[in-house]
mmCIF file of C-alpha atoms in Angstrom:
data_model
loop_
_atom_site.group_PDB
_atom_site.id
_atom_site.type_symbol
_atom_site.label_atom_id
_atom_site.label_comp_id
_atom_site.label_asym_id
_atom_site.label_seq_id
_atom_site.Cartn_x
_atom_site.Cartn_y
_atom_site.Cartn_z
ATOM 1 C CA UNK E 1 111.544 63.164 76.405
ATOM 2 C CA UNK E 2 112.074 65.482 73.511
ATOM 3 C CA UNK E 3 112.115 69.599 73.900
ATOM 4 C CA UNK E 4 108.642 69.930 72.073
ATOM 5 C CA UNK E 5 107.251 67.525 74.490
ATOM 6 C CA UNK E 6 108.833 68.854 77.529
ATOM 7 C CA UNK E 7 107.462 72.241 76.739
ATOM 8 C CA UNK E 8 104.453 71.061 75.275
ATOM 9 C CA UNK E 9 102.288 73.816 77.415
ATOM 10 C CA UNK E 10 104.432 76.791 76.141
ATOM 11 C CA UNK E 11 103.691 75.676 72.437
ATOM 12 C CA UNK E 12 99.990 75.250 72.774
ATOM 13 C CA UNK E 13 99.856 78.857 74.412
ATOM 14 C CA UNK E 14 101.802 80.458 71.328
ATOM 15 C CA UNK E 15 98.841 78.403 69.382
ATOM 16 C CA UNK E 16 96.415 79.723 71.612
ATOM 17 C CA UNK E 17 97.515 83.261 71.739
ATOM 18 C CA UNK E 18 97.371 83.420 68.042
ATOM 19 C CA UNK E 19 100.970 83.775 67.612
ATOM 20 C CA UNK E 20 101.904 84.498 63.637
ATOM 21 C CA UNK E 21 104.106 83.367 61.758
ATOM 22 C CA UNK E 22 104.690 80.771 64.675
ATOM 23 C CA UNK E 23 107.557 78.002 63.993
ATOM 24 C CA UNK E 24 108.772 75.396 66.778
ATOM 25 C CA UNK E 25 112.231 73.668 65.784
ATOM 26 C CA UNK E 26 114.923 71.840 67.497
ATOM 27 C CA UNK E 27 118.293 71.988 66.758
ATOM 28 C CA UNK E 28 121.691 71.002 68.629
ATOM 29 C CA UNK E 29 119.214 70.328 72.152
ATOM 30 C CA UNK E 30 117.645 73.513 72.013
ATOM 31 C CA UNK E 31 114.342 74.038 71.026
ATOM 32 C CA UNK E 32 113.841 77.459 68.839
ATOM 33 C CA UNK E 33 110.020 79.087 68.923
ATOM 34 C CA UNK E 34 109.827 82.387 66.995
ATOM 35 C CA UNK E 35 106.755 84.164 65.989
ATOM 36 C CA UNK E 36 104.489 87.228 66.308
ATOM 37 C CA UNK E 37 101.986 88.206 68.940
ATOM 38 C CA UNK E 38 99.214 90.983 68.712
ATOM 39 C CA UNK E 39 100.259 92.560 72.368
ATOM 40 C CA UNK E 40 103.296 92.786 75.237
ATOM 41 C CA UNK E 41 100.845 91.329 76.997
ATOM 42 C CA UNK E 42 100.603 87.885 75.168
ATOM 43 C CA UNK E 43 104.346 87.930 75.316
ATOM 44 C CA UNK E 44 104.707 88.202 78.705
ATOM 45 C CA UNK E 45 101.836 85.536 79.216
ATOM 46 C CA UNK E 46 104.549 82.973 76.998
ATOM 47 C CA UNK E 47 107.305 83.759 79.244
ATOM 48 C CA UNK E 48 105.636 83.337 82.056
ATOM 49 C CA UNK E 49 104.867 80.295 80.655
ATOM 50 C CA UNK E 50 108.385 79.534 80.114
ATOM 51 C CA UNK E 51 109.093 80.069 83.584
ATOM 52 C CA UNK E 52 107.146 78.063 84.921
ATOM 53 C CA UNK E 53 108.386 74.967 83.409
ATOM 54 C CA UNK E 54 111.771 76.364 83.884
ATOM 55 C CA UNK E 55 111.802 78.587 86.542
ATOM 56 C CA UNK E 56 114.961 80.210 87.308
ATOM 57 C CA UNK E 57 115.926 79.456 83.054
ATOM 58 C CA UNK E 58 119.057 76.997 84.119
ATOM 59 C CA UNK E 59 118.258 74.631 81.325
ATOM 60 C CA UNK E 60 118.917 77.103 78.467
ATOM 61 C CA UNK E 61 117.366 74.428 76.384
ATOM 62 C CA UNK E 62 115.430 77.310 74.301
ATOM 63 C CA UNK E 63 115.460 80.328 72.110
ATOM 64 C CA UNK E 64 112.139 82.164 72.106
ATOM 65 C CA UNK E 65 112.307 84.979 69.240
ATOM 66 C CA UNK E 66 108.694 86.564 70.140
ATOM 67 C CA UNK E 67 108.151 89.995 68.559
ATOM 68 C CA UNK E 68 105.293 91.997 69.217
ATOM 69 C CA UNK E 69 103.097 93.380 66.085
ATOM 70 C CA UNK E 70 103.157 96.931 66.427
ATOM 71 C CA UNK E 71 100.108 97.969 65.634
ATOM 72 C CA UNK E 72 98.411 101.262 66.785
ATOM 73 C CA UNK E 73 95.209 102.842 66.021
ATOM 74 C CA UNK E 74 96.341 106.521 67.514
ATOM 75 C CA UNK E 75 97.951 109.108 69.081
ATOM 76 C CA UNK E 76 96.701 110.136 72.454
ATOM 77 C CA UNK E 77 98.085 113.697 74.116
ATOM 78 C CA UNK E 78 97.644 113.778 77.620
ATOM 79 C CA UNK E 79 96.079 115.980 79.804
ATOM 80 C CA UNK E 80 95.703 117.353 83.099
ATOM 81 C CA UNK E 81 93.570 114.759 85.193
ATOM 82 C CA UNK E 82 94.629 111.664 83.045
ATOM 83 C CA UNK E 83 95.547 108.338 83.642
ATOM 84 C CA UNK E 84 96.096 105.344 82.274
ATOM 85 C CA UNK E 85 93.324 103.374 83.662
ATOM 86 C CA UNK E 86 90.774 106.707 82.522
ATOM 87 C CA UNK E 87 92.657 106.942 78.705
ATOM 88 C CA UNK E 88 92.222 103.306 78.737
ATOM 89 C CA UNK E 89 88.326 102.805 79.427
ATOM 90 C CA UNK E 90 87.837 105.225 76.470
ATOM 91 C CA UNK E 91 89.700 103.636 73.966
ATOM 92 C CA UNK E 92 88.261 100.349 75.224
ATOM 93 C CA UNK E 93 91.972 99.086 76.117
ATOM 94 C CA UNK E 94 93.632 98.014 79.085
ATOM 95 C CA UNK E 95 95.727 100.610 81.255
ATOM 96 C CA UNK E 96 98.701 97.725 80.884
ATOM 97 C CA UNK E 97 98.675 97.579 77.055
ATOM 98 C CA UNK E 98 99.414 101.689 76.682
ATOM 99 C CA UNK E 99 101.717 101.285 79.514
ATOM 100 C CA UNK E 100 103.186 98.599 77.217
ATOM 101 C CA UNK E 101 103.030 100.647 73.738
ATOM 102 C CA UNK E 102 104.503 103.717 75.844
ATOM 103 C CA UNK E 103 107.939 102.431 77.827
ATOM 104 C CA UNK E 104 110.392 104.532 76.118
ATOM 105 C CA UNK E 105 107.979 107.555 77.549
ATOM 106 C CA UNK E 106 106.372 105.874 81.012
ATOM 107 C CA UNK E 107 108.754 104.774 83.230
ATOM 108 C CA UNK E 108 105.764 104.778 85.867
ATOM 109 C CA UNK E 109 102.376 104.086 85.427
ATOM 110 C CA UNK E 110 101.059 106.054 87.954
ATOM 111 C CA UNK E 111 102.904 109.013 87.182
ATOM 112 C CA UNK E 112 102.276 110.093 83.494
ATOM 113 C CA UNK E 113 102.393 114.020 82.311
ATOM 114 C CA UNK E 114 99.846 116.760 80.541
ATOM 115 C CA UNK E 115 101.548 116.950 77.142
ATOM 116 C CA UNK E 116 102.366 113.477 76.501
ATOM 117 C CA UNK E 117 101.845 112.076 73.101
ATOM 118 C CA UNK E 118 100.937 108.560 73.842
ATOM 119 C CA UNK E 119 100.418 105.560 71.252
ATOM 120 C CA UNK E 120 97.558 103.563 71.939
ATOM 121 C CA UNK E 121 97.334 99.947 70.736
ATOM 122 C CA UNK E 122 94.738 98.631 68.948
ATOM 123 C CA UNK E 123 92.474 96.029 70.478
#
């Protein structure tokens, strides 16, 4: 069985996720997928993936190079009364995708303050 068949399932989801720029290659018994996805969310989604074919990553049979297209349509400031979830429903985004754009400032979801400048992704 080769790599791109055993991890047939991971490749289709890049396909499906519309990941950019998306190559699939072996070399040397590993099997190399790089690419671009719109969200952290789509990211996580193929590595979940990947775990579930492999799930404690023993084979080390591949290299996934996924980078996430930073794209953001604003800047949000925070204020008193906010959360994610509320910030969210306005901009028509999920609470996970600005908790996402924003991990160098949120290391908690639930705990965000007034004055924040927060990036929110576009959909």
């Amino acid at each position: 069985m080769s790599l791109q068949d055993k991890y047939r399932e991971l490749i289709d989801l890049a396909s499906e996720v519309g990941t950019t720029d998306l190559q699939v290659r072996e070399q040397d018994n590993v099997l190399y997928i790089d690419g671009t996805v719109k969200s952290a969310a789509d990211k996580e989604k193929l590595w979940n993936s990947y775990g579930e074919i492999d799930p404690d990553y023993r084979s080390a049979d591949v290299v996934m190079n996924i980078e996430v297209a930073e794209s953001v349509s604003r800047e949000y400031t925070v204020e008193v009364g906010d959360s994610l979830s509320k910030i969210g429903k306005a901009y028509g985004v999920s609470w996970k995708d600005i908790f996402e754009a924003n991990k160098d400032i949120i290391s908690n979801p639930d705990l965000i303050q007034p004055g924040w400048k927060l990036k929110i992704p576009t959909v």
